Amino acid sequence: MSDSTTVRIDRRTHEDLRRLAEERHITVSEAVARGVRLLRQEQMGQQLAGPLADDERAWLDADLR
């Protein structure tokens, strides 16, 4: 087993997490890791959907000049 730590969550969340992990035949730790990955992907999606910064716009338009 890899290095680990304790994360405090309320009992209802723990039960939901345990149930989700059981349904997917994965460990609770794997379920948490998947949740973290999904949150990162969501964050990247929001950043990509946002407006371009001036330097990004200039870079994309560079070959049009």
Coordinates of C-alpha atoms in Angstrom, one line a residue:
M1 CA 0.0 0.0 0.0
S2 CA 1.2 3.5 -0.8
D3 CA 1.7 6.3 1.7
S4 CA -1.6 7.4 3.0
T5 CA -3.3 10.0 5.3
T6 CA -6.8 10.5 6.8
V7 CA -9.4 12.7 5.3
R8 CA -12.3 13.8 7.6
I9 CA -15.7 13.6 6.0
D10 CA -19.2 13.4 7.4
R11 CA -20.8 10.0 7.8
R12 CA -23.4 10.5 5.1
T13 CA -20.7 11.4 2.5
H14 CA -18.6 8.4 3.7
E15 CA -21.5 6.1 3.2
D16 CA -22.2 7.5 -0.3
L17 CA -18.5 7.1 -1.2
R18 CA -18.4 3.6 0.2
R19 CA -21.5 2.6 -1.8
L20 CA -20.2 4.2 -5.0
A21 CA -16.9 2.4 -4.6
E22 CA -18.7 -0.9 -3.9
E23 CA -20.9 -0.6 -7.0
R24 CA -17.9 0.0 -9.2
H25 CA -15.8 -2.7 -7.5
I26 CA -13.0 -0.3 -6.5
T27 CA -11.6 0.9 -3.2
V28 CA -12.8 4.0 -1.4
S29 CA -9.3 5.5 -2.1
E30 CA -9.7 4.8 -5.8
A31 CA -13.2 6.4 -5.7
V32 CA -11.7 9.5 -4.1
A33 CA -8.9 9.6 -6.7
R34 CA -11.5 9.4 -9.5
G35 CA -13.5 12.2 -7.9
V36 CA -10.4 14.4 -7.7
R37 CA -9.6 13.7 -11.3
L38 CA -13.1 14.6 -12.4
L39 CA -12.9 17.9 -10.5
R40 CA -9.5 18.7 -12.2
Q41 CA -11.1 18.0 -15.6
E42 CA -14.1 20.2 -14.8
Q43 CA -11.7 23.0 -13.8
M44 CA -9.7 22.6 -17.0
G45 CA -13.0 22.7 -19.0
Q46 CA -14.0 25.9 -17.3
Q47 CA -10.7 27.5 -18.0
L48 CA -10.8 26.4 -21.7
A49 CA -14.3 27.7 -22.1
G50 CA -13.3 31.1 -20.7
P51 CA -12.3 34.1 -22.8
L52 CA -8.8 34.2 -24.2
A53 CA -6.1 36.4 -22.6
D54 CA -4.6 39.1 -24.8
D55 CA -1.4 37.1 -25.3
E56 CA -3.3 34.0 -26.2
R57 CA -5.3 35.9 -28.8
A58 CA -2.2 37.5 -30.2
W59 CA -0.5 34.1 -30.5
L60 CA -3.5 32.6 -32.4
D61 CA -3.7 35.6 -34.7
A62 CA 0.0 35.8 -35.4
D63 CA -0.1 34.1 -38.8
L64 CA -2.9 36.4 -40.0
R65 CA -0.6 39.4 -39.9

